[in-house]
Coordinates of C-alpha atoms in Angstrom, one line a residue:
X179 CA -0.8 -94.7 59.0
X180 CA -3.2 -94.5 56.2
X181 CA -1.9 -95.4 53.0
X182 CA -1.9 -91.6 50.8
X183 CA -5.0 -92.4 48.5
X184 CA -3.9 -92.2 44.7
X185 CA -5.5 -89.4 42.4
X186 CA -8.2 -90.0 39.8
X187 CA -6.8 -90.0 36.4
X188 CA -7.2 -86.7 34.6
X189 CA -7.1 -87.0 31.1
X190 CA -6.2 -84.1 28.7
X191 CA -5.5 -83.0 25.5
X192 CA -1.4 -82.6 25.2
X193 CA 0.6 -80.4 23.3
X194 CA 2.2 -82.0 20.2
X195 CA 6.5 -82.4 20.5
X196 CA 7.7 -81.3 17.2
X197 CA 10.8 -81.8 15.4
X198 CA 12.1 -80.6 11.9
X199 CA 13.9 -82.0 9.7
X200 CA 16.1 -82.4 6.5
X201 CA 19.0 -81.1 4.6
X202 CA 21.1 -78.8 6.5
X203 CA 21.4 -76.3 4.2
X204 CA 17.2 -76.5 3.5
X205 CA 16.6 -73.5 6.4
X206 CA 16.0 -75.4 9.5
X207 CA 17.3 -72.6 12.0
X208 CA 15.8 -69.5 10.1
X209 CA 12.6 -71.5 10.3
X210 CA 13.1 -72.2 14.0
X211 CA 14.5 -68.7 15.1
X212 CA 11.3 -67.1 13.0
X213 CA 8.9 -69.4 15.0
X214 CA 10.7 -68.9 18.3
X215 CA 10.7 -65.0 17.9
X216 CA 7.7 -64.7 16.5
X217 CA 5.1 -67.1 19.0
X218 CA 6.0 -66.6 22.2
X219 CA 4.4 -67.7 25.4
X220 CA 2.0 -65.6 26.0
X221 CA 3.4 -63.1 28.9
X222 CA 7.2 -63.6 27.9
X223 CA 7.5 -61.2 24.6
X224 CA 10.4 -59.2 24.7
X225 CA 14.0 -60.2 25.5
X226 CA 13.1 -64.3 24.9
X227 CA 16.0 -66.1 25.6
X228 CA 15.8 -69.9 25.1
X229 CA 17.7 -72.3 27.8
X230 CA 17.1 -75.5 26.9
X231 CA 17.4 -77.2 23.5
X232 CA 13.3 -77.4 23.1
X233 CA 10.7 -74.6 23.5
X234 CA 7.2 -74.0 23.8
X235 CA 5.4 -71.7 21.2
X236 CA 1.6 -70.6 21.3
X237 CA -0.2 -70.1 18.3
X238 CA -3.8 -69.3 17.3
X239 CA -4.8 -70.9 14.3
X240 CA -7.4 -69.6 12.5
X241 CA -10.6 -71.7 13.5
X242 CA -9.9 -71.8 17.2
X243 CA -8.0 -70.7 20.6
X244 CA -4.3 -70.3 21.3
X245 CA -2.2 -73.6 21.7
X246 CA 1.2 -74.6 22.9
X247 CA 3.3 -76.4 20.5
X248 CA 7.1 -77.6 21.8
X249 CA 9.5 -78.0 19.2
X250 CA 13.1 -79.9 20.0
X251 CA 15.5 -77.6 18.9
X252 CA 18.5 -80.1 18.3
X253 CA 21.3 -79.4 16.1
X254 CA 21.7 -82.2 13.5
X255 CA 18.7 -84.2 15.2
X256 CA 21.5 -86.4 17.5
X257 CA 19.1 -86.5 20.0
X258 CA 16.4 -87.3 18.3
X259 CA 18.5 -90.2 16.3
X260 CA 19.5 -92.0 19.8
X261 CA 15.8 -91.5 20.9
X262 CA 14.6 -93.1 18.0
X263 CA 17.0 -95.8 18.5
X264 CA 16.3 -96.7 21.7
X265 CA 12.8 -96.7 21.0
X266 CA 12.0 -93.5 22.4
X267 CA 8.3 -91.9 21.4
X268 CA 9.9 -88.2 22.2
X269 CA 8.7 -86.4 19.2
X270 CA 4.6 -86.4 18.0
X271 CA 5.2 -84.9 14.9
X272 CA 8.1 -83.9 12.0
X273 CA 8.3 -81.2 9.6
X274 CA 9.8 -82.3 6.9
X275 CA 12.0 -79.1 5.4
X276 CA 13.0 -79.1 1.6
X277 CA 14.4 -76.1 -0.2
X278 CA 12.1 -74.4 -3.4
X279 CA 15.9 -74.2 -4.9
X280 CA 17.3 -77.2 -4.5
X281 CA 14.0 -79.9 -4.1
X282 CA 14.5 -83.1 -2.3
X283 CA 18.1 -84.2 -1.5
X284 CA 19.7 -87.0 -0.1
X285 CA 19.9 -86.1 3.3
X286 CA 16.0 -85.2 2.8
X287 CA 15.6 -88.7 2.0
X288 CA 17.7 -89.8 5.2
X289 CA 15.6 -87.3 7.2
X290 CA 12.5 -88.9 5.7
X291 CA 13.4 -92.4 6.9
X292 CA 14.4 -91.1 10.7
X293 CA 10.5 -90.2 10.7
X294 CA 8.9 -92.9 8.7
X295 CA 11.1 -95.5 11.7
X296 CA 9.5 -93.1 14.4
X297 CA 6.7 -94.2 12.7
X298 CA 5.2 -90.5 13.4
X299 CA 2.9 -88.2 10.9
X300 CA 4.9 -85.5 9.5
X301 CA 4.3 -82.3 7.1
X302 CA 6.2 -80.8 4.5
X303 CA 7.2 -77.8 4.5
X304 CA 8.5 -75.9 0.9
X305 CA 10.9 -73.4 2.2
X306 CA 12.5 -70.7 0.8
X307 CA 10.1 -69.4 -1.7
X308 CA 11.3 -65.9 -1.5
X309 CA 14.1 -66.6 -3.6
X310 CA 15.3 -65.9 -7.1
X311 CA 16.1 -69.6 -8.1
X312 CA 12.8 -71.0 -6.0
X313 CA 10.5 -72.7 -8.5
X314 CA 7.8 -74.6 -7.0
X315 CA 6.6 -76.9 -9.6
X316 CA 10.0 -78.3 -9.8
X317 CA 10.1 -79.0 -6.3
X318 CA 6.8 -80.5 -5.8
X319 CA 7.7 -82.8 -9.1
X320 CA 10.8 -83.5 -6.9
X321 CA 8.9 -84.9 -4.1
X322 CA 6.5 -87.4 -6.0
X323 CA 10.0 -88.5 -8.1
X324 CA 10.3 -89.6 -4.5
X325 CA 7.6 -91.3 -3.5
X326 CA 6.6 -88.1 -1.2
X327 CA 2.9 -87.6 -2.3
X328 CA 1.5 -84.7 -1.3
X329 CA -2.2 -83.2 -0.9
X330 CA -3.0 -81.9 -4.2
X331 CA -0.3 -83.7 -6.1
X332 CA -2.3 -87.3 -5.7
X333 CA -1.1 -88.0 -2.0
X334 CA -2.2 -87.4 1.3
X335 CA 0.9 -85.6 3.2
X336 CA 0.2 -82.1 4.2
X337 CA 2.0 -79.4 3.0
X338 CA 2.7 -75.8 3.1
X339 CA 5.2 -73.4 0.6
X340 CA 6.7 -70.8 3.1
X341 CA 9.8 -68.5 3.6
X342 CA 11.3 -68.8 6.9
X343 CA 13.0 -65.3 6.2
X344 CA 9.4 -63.4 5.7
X345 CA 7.6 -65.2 8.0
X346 CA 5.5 -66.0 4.6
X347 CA 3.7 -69.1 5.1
X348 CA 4.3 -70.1 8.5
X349 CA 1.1 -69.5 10.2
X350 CA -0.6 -72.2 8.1
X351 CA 2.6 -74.7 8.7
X352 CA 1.3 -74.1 12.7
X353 CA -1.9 -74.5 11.4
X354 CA -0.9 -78.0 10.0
X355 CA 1.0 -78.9 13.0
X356 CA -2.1 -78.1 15.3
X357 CA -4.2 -80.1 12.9
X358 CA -1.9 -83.1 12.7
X359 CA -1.8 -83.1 16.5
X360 CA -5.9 -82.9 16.6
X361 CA -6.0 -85.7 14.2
X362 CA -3.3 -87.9 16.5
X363 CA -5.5 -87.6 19.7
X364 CA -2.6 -86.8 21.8
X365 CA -3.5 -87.2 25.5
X366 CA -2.0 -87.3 28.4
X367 CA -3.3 -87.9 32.8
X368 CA -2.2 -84.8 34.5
X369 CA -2.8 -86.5 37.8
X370 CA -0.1 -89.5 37.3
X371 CA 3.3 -88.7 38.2
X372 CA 5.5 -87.4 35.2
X373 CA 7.0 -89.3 32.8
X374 CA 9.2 -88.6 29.9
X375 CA 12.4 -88.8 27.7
X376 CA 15.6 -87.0 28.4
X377 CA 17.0 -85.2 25.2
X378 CA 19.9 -83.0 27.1
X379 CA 22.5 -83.9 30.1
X380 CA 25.4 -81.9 31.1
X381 CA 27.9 -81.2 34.1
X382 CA 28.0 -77.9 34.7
X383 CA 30.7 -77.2 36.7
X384 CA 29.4 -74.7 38.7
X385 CA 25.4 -75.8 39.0
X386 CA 26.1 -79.7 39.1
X387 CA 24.6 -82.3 37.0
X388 CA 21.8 -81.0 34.8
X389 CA 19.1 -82.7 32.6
X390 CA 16.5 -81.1 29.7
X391 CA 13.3 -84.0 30.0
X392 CA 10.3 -83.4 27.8
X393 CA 7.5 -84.4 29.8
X394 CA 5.1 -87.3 28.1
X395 CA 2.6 -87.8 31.5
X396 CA 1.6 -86.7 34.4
X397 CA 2.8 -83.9 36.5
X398 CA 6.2 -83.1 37.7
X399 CA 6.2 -81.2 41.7
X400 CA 9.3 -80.0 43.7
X401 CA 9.7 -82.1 45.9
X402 CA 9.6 -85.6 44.5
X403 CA 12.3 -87.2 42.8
X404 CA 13.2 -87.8 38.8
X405 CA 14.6 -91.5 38.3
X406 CA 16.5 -92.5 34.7
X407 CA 18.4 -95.5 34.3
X408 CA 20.9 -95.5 36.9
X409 CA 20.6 -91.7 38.0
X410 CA 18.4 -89.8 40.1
X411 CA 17.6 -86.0 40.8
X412 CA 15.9 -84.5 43.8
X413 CA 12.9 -82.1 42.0
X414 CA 14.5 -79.1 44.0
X415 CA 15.8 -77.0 40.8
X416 CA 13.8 -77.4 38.2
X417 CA 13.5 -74.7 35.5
X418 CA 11.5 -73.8 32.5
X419 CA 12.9 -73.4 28.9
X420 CA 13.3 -69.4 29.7
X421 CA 15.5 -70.5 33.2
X422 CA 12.8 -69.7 35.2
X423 CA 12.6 -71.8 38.5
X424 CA 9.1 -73.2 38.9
X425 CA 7.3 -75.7 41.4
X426 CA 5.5 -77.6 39.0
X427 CA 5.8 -79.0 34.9
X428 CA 2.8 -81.3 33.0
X429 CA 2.3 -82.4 29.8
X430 CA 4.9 -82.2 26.7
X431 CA 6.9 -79.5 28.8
X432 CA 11.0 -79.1 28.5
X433 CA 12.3 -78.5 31.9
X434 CA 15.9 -78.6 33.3
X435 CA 16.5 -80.3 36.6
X436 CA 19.9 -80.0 38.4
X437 CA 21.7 -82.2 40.9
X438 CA 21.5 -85.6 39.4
X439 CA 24.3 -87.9 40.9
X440 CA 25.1 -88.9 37.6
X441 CA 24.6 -87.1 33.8
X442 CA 21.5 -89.3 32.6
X443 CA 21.9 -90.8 28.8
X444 CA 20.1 -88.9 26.4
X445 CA 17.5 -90.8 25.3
X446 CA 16.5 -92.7 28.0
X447 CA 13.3 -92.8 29.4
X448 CA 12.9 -90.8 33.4
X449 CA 9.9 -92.1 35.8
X450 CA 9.1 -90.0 39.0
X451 CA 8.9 -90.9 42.8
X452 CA 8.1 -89.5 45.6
X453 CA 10.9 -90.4 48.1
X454 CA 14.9 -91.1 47.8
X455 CA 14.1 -94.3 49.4
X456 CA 11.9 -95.2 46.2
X457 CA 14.4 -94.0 44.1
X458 CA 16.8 -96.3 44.9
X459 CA 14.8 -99.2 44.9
X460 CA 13.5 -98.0 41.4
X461 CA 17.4 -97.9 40.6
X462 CA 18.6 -101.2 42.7
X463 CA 16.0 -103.5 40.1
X464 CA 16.7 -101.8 37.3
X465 CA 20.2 -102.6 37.9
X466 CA 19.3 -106.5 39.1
X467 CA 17.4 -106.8 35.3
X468 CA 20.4 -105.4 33.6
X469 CA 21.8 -107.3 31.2
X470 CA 24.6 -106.7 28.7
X471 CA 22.4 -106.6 25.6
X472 CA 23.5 -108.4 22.2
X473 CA 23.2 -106.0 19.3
X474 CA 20.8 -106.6 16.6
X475 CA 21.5 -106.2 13.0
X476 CA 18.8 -104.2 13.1
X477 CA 20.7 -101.1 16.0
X478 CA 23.7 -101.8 14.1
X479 CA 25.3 -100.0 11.6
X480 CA 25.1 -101.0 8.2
X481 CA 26.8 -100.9 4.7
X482 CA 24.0 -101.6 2.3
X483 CA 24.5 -103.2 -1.0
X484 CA 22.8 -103.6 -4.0
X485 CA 23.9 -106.8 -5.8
X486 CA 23.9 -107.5 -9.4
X487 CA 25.0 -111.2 -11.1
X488 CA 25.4 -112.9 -14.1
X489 CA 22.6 -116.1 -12.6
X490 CA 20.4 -116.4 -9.6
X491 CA 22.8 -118.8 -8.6
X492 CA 25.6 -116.7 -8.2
X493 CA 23.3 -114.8 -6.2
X494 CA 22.9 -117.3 -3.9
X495 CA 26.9 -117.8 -3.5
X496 CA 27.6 -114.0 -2.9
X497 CA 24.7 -114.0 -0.2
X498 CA 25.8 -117.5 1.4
X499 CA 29.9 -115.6 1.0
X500 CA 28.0 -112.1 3.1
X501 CA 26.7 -114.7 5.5
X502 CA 30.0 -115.8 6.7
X503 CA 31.0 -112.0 8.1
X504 CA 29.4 -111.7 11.6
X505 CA 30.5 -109.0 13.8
X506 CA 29.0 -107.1 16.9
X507 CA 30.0 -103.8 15.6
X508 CA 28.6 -103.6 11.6
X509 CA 25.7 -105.0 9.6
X510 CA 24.9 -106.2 6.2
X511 CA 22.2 -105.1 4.4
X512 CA 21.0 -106.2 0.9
X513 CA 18.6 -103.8 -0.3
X514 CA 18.5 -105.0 -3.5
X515 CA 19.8 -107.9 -5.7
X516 CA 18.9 -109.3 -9.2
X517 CA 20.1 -110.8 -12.6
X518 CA 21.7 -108.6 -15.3
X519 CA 24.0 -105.5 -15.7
X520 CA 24.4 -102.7 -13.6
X521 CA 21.9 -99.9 -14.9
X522 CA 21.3 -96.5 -14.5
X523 CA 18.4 -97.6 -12.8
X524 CA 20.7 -99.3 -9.9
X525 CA 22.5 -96.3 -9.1
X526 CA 19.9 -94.0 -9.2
X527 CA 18.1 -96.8 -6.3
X528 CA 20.9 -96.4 -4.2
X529 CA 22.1 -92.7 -4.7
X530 CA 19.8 -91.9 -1.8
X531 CA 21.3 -94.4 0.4
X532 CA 24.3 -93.0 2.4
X533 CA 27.4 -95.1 1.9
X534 CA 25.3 -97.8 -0.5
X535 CA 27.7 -100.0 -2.9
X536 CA 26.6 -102.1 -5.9
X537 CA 28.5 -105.1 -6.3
X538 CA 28.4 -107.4 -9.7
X539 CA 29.9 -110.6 -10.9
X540 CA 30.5 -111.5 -14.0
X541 CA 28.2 -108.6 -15.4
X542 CA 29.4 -105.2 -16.9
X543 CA 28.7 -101.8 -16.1
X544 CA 26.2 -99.6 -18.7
X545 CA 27.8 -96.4 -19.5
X546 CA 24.6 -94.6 -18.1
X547 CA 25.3 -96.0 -15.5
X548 CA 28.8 -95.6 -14.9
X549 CA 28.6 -91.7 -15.5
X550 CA 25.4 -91.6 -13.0
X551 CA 27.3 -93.2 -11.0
X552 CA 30.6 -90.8 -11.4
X553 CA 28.2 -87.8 -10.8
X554 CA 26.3 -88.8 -7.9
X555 CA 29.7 -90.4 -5.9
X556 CA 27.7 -94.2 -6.0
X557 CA 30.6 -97.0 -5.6
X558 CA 30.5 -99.9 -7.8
X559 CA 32.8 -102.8 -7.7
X560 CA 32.8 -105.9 -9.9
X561 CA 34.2 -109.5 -10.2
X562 CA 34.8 -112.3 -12.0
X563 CA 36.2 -114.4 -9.6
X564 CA 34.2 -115.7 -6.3
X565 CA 37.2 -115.5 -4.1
X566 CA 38.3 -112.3 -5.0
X567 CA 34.8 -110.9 -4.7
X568 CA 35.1 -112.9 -0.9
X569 CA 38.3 -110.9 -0.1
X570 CA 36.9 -107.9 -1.1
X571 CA 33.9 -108.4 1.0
X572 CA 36.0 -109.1 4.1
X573 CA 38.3 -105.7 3.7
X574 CA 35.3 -103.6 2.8
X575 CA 33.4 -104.4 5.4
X576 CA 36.6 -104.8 7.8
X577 CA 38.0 -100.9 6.8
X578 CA 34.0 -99.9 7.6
X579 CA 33.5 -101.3 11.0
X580 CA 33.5 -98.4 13.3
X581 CA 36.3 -98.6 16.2
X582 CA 35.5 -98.5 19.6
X583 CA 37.3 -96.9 22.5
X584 CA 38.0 -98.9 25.7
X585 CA 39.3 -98.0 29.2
X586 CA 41.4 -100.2 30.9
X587 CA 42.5 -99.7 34.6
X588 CA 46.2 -99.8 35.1
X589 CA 45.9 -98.7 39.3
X590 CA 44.0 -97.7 42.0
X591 CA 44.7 -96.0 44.8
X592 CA 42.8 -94.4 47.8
X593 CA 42.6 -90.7 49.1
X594 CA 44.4 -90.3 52.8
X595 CA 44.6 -86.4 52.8
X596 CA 43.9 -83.3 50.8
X597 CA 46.4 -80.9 51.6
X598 CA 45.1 -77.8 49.2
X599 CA 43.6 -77.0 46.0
X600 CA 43.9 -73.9 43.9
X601 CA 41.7 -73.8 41.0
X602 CA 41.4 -76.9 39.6
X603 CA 44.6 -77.9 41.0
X604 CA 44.6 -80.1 43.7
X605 CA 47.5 -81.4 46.1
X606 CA 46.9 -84.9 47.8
X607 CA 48.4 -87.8 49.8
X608 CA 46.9 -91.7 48.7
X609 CA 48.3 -94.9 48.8
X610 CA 48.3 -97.2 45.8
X611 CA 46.0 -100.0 46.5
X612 CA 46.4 -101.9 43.4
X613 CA 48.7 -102.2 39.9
X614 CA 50.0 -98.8 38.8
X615 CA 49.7 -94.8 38.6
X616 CA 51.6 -92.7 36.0
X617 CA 52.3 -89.5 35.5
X618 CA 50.0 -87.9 33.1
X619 CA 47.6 -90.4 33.0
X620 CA 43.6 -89.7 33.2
X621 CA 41.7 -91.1 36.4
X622 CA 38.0 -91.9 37.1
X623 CA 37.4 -90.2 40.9
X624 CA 35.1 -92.4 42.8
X625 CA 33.3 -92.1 46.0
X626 CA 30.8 -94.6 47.5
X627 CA 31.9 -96.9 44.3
X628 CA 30.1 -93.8 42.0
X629 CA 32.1 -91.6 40.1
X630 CA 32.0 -88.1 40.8
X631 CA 34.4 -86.9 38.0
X632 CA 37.4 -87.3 36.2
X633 CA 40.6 -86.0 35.9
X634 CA 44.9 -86.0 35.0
X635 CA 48.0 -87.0 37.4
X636 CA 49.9 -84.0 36.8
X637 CA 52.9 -84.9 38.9
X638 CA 53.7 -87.7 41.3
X639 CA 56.1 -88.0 44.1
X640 CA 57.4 -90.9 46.7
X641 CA 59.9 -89.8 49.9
X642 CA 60.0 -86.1 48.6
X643 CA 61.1 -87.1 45.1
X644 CA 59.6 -86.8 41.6
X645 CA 58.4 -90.3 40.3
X646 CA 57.1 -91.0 36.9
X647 CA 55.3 -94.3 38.3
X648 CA 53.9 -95.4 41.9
X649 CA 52.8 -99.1 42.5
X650 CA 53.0 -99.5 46.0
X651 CA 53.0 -97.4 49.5
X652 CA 51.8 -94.1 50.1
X653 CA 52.5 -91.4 48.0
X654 CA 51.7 -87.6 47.1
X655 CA 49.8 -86.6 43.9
X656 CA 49.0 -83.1 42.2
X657 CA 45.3 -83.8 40.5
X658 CA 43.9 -81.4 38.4
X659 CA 40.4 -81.8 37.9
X660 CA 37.1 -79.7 38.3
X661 CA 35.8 -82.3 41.2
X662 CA 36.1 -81.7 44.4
X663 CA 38.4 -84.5 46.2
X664 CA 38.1 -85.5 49.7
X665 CA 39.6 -87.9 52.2
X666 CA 38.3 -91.2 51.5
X667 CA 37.7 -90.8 47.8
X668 CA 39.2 -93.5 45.1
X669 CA 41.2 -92.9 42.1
X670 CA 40.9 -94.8 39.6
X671 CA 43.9 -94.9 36.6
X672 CA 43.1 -95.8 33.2
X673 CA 44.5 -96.4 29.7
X674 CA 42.7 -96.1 26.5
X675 CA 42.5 -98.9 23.9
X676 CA 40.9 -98.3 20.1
X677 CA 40.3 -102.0 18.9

């Protein structure tokens, strides 16, 4: 048979993946919901109802035809955290939101960092501009206080003042957006096969397994088969950000796909095939390369400090004392250290910091500082001893690790018989296979060595009596759980440990 001959590349220009960002209370969702209602698809007005958290807009800007733009519509950027994280290049471009009432903010500045590590080009927009309290000098002064020069203001960061309410303003924040894309050169070969990032898995319990994927390359066809991680999807559903079915997705498009075997991680990257048989060879040596990976201080979280002493010295000893805390679960980071009191100056470094604390030995606290620090919630702790300033460091950074959840397996036991289900209620016979079952406790169902679902041991029974425990033999079970059990099926029991 003749080997199917592969397609010429066919480069194109792709629409730009944008996400905003920034305080919560700044206007995000007005600014989304105007945008949404306002520039739809071509075709769809009317009735719009969004599906998936991204969409596609088309705008004209004023110089030029109509262009898509899709914007990630995720609540509190999660998903565009764990993307960046991993490494993920899901979003082209931010808008950077910042209230005319309030100016920049804290959680602006945490916003701001997200995109500066994306190492994407972003533009800020002014919002709320309609209101009583909005005054726009102050704000702009606000944002070169913070390092966030903007065009006209002797930077180069596009911005735009607009009310998300009115609608004022928000034609020329597309405008920017289009020109920031035209200025990136974002391309893409609608002849490969599609590639992408998920930013959305569920189990739906009456659909299956679905997953939102922004599309990065290519083109994605019914027919072939979607491969993330450890999971894989037949392309037979596959559905637009309206819940349309379609046959076919390309370049920066959301789409939903349903039947995965598993619920993909958000965040990961998806590849596509063209067989099942390729998919799980795609799978099988991606699970051969897997390796438990050793956390860097860099994908950890941290607790920065700023450090203040009375000598460079002591410095060194307080650095050499942070040196001694290792742990797979928490960094340290210094952002700043030097000689002399704690000033006004220090706190107002780190009041943009989340969680930042300045820590000094054998130096005193400025009042200025001390009632900056009072106002904007900064924690400073001093010393004058080295072990008690060790101690310190220990429980600090001890009572700050985050805890992790574990599962251990108490039992397993097999499926012989399903006598009947009614709802999610389901009455079976098994036989305990290994260590112990108790009433109550949660299960991982398995089939093929996969899980399928989970769910609780509602009641237990050996020789037609109620037991709280089975270890060994056959017994019955009622299971409730929204999977559907069969013959053959494993159960898996488990505890969970916090450590």
């Amino acid at each position: 048979m003749a080997k199917k001959a592969t397609p010429q590349p066919h480069i194109t220009k792709r629409p730009p993946v944008v996400v905003i960002m920034g305080h919560i209370d700044h206007g995000k969702s007005t600014l989304l919901d105007y945008i949404r209602k306002s520039n739809v698809v071509a075709g769809e007005a009317g009735g719009i109802t969004q599906h998936l958290s991204a969409y596609v807009v088309e705008h004209t800007p004023k110089e030029g035809e109509p262009e898509t733009i899709t914007f990630l519509d995720t609540p509190g950027h999660e998903a565009f955290q764990k993307m960046r994280l991993r490494g993920a290049d899901v979003a082209d471009i931010a808008i950077l939101i910042v209230s005319a009432e309030d100016g920049v903010k804290p959680q602006t500045l945490e916003a701001l960092e997200s995109i500066k590590q994306a190492e994407i080009p972003y533009v800020v927009a002014i919002n709320k501009i309609d209101l009583p309290n909005a005054n726009l000098v102050r704000t702009q002064s606000s944002l070169i206080e913070n390092e966030i020069y903007i065009e006209g203001m002797g930077g180069d960061i596009p911005w735009v003042a607009l009310s998300a309410k009115s609608g004022e303003g928000v034609d020329e924040l597309l405008d920017l957006v289009l020109l920031s894309a035209e200025l990136a050169e974002l391309k893409g070969d609608t002849n490969a096969p599609a590639e992408g990032t998920v930013i959305e898995g569920h189990l739906d319990t009456k659909r299956g397994t679905t997953a939102t994927l922004i599309i990065k390359n290519g083109t994605l066809k019914s027919g072939s088969f979607a491969v993330s991680g450890k999971t894989f999807a037949p392309v037979r559903i596959m559905e637009n950000f309206l819940g349309k079915t379609i046959k076919e997705a390309s370049l920066s498009e959301p789409i939903g796909i349903v039947g995965w075997n598993e619920v993909p991680e958000v965040g990961a990257s998806f590849y596509t095939v063209g067989s099942k048989k390729e998919a799980e060879v795609v799978i099988a040596e991606a699970l051969l390369k897997e390796t438990i990976p050793t956390p860097t201080r860099s994908s950890l979280p941290t607790i920065p400090l700023l450090i203040k002493a009375d000598v460079l010295g002591t410095l060194d000893a307080i650095e050499h004392e942070l040196d001694k805390f290792t742990s797979d679960r928490i960094a340290v980071r210094i952002i700043d250290s030097g000689v002399g009191d704690v000033t006004a100056s220090d706190v107002q470094n780190v009041s943009a910091t989340k969680d930042a604390i300045i820590v000094g030995f054998n130096v005193k606290i400025e009042r200025a500082a001390q009632d900056l620090a009072e106002r904007l919630g900064v924690e400073i702790d001093t010393f004058d001893i080295i072990y008690e300033l060790s101690e310190w460091l220990n429980t600090a950074l001890k009572n700050r690790t985050p805890k992790q959840e574990e599962e251990q397996v108490t039992g397993r036991a097999k499926i012989l018989k399903h006598f009947s289900s009614q709802k999610n209620a389901h009455v079976l016979g098994g036989r305990a296979e290994e260590g112990s079952l108790s009433r109550g406790q949660h299960v991982r169902i398995l089939r093929r060595d996969l899980e399928i679902g989970r769910g609780v041991l509602k009641n237990l029974q050996q020789q037609k009596s109620d037991v709280p425990k089975v270890e060994t033999g056959e017994f019955g079970m009622q299971l409730d759980s929204r999977t559907e059990v069969a013959a053959g099926d494993y159960i898996e029991a488990y505890t969970t440990v916090v450590t």
